[in-house]
Coordinates of C-alpha atoms and ligand atoms in Angstrom, one line a residue:
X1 CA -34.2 19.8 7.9
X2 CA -34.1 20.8 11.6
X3 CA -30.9 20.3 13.4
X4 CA -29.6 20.8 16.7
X5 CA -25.5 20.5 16.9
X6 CA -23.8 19.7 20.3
X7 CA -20.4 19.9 21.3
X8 CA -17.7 21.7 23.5
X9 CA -16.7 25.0 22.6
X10 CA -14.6 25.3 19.8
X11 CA -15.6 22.3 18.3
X12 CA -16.7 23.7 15.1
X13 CA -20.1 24.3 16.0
X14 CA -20.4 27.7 14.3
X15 CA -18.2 27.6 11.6
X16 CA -20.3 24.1 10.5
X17 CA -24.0 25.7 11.2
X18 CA -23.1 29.0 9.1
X19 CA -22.0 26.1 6.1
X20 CA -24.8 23.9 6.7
X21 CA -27.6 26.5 6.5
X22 CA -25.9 27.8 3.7
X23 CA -25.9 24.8 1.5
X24 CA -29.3 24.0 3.0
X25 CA -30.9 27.3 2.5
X26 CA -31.8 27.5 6.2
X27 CA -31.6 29.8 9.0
X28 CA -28.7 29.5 11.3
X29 CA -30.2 29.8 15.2
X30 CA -26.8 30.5 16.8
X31 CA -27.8 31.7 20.9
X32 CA -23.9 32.8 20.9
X33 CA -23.8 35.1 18.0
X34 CA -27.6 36.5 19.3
X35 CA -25.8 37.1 22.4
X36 CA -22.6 38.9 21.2
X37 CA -25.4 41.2 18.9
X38 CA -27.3 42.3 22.0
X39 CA -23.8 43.0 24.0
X40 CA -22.3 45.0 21.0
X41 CA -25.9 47.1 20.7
X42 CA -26.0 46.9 24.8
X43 CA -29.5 46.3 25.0
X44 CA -30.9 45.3 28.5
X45 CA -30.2 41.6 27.5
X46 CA -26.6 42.3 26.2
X47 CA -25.9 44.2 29.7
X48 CA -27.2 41.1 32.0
X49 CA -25.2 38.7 29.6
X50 CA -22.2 40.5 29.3
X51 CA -20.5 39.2 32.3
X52 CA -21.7 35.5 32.4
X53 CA -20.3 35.6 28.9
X54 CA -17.0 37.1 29.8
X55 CA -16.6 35.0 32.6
X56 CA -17.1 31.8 30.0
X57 CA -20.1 30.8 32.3
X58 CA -23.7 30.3 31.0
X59 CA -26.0 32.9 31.2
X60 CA -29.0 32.4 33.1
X61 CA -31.9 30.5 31.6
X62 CA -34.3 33.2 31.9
X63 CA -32.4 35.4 29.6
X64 CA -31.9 32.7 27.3
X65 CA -35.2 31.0 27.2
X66 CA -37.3 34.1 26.4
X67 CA -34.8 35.2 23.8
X68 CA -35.1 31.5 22.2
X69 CA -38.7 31.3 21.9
X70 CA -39.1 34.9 20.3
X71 CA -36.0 33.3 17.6
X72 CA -38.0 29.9 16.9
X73 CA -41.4 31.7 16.5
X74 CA -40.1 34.1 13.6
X75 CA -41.7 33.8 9.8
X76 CA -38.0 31.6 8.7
X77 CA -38.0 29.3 10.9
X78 CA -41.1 27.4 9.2
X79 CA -40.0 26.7 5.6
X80 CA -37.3 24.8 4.9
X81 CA -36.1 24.6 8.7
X82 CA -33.1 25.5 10.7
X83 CA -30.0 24.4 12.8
X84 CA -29.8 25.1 16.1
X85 CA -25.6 25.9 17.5
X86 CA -25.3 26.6 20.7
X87 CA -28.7 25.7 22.4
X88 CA -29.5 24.0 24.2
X89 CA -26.4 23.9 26.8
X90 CA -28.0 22.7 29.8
X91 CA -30.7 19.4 30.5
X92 CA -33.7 22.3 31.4
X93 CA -32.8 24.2 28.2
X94 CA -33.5 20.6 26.3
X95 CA -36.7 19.8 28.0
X96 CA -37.5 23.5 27.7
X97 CA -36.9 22.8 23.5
X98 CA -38.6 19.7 23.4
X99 CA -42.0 21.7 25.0
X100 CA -41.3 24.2 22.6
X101 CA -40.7 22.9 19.5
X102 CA -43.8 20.2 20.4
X103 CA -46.4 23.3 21.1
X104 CA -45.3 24.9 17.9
X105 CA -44.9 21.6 15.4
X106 CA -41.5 21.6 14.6
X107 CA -40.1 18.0 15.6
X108 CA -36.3 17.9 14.9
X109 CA -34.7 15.3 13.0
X110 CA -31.3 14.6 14.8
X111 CA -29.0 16.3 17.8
X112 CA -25.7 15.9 15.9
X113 CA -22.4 15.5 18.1
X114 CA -19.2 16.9 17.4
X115 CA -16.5 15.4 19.3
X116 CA -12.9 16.7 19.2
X117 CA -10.7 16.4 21.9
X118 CA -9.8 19.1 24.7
X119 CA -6.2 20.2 22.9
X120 CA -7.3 20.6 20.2
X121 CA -10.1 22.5 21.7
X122 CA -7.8 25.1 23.3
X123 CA -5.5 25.1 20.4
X124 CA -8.7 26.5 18.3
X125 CA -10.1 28.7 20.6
X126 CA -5.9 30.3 21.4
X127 CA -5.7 31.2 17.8
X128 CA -9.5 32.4 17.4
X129 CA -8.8 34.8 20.1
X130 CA -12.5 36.2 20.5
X131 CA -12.6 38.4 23.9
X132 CA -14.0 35.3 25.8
X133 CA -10.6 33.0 24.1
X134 CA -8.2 33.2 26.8
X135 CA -6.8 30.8 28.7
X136 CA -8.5 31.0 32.1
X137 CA -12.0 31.5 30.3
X138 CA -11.6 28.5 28.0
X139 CA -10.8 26.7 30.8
X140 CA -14.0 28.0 32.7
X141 CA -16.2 27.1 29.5
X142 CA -14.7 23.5 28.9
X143 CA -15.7 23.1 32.6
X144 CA -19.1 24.8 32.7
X145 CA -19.1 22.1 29.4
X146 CA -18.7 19.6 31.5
X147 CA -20.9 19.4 34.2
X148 CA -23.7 21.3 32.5
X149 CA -23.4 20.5 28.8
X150 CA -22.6 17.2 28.6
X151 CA -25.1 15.9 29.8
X152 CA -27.6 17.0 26.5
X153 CA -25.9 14.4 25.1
X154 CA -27.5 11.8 26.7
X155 CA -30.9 13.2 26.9
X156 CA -30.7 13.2 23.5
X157 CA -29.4 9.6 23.7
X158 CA -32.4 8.6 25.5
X159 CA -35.0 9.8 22.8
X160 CA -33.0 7.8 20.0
X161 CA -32.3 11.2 18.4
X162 CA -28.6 11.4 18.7
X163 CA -25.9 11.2 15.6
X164 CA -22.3 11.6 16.7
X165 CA -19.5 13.0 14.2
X166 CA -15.6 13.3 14.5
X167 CA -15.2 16.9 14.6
X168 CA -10.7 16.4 14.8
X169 CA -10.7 16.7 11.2
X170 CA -10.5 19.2 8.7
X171 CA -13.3 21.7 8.1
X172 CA -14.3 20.3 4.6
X173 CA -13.8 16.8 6.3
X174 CA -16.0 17.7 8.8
X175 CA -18.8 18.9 6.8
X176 CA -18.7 16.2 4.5
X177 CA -19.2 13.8 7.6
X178 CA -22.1 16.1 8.8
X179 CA -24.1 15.6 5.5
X180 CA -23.9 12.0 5.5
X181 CA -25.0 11.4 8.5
X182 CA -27.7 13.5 8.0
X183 CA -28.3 12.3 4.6
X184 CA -28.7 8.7 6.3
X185 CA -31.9 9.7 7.4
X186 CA -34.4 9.5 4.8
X187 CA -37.1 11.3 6.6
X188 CA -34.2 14.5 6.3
X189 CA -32.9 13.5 3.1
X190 CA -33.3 16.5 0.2
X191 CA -35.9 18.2 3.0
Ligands
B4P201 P1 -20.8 30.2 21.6 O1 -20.8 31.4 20.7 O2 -21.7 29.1 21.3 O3 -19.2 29.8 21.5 P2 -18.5 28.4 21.5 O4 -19.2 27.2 21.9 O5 -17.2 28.7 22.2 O6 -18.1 28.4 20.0 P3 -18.2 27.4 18.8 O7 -18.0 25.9 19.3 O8 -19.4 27.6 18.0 O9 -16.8 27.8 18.0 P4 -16.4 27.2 16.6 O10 -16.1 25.8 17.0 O11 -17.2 27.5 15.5 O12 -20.9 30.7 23.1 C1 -20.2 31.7 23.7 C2 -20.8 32.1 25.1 O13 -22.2 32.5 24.9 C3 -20.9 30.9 26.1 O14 -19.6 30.7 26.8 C4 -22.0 31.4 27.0 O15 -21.6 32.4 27.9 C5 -23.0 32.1 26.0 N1 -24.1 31.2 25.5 C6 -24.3 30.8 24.2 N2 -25.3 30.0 24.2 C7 -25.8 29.9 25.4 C8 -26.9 29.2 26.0 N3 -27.8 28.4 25.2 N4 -27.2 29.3 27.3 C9 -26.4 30.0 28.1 N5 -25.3 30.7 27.6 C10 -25.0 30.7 26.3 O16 -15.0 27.9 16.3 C11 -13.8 27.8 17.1 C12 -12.6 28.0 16.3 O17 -12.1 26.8 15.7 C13 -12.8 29.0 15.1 O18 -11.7 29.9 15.0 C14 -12.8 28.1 13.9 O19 -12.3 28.7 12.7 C15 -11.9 26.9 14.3 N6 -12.3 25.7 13.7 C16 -13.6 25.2 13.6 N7 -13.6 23.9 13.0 C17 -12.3 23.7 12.7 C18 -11.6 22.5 12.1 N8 -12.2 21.5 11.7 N9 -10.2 22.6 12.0 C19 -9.5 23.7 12.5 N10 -10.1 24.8 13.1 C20 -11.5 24.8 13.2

């Protein structure tokens, strides 16, 4: 199974990838968590992102594109598959995938969609309270969302690749909504 999962932050984009690849037995591909790894161990990557991140803005593709490549290439990734949270967040980061995963024969099945509304967006990301959850930056992010993000979705829209899932629900709910619709699919089925 290779899945890519879209939505705004705090939509449950993490917390679903980290229980789908663990039901699934795939790697979970999350650019955010990479991210936070390289700022805690302030490699030269972590020190470029740092402020982009803090700021809730994205950070540049360069830094993001190199680091994604050297992530999809590894040993893992060409089992059993993997889910992708958190990339790609902008239209050139999609075509940018669509190259790679094309030159190295990994055709996705579905960009999944999880749609939850903007309060309860901010009410997640309040309570989370990661050093990027306060107010101003979620605002930033749900913004940068917005003109940046959103439009993935239809790019993947366009290709006939894109599965959309209620994401104002409970976790469980959620999950159990995620597995259907990818278990709809019989090319993914049991894969
Ligand atoms: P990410 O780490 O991707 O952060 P996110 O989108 O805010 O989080 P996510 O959506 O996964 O949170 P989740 O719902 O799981 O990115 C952080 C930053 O890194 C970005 O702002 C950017 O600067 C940078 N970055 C990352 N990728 C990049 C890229 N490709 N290009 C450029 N920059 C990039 O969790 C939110 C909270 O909700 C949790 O507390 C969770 O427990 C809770 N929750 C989840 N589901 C719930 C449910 N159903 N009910 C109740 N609570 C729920």
């Amino acid at each position: 199974m290779r899945v890519i999962l879209l939505g705004p932050p705090g939509a449950g984009k993490g917390t679903q990838a980290a229980t789908l690849a663990e039901k699934e037995n795939i790697p979970h591909i999350s650019t955010g968590d990479i991210l936070r790894q390289h700022v805690a161990e302030a490699t030269s990557l972590g020190q470029q992102a740092k402020s982009y991140m803090e700021a809730g803005d994205l950070v540049p593709d360069d830094l993001i594109l190199a680091m994604i490549r050297d992530r999809l290439t590894q040993e893992d990734t060409k089992q059993r598959g993997w889910i992708l949270d958190g990339f790609p967040r902008n239209v050139d980061q999609a075509s940018f995938l669509e190259q790679l995963l094309w030159e190295i024969e990994q055709p996705f099945d579905y960009a999944v969609n999880l749609e939850v509304p903007d309060e309860t967006l901010v009410t997640r990301l309040l309570q989370r309270g990661r050093d990027d959850d306060t107010e101003t930056t979620i605002r930033r992010r749900l913004q940068v969302y917005r003109e940046q993000t959103a439009p993935v979705i239809d790019f993947y829209r366009q290709r006939d690749r894109l599965q959309s899932v209620n994401g104002d629900r409970s976790m469980a709910e959620v999950t159990a909504a995620l597995q259907g619709t990818l278990q709809e699919n019989p090319s993914t089925a049991g894969k």
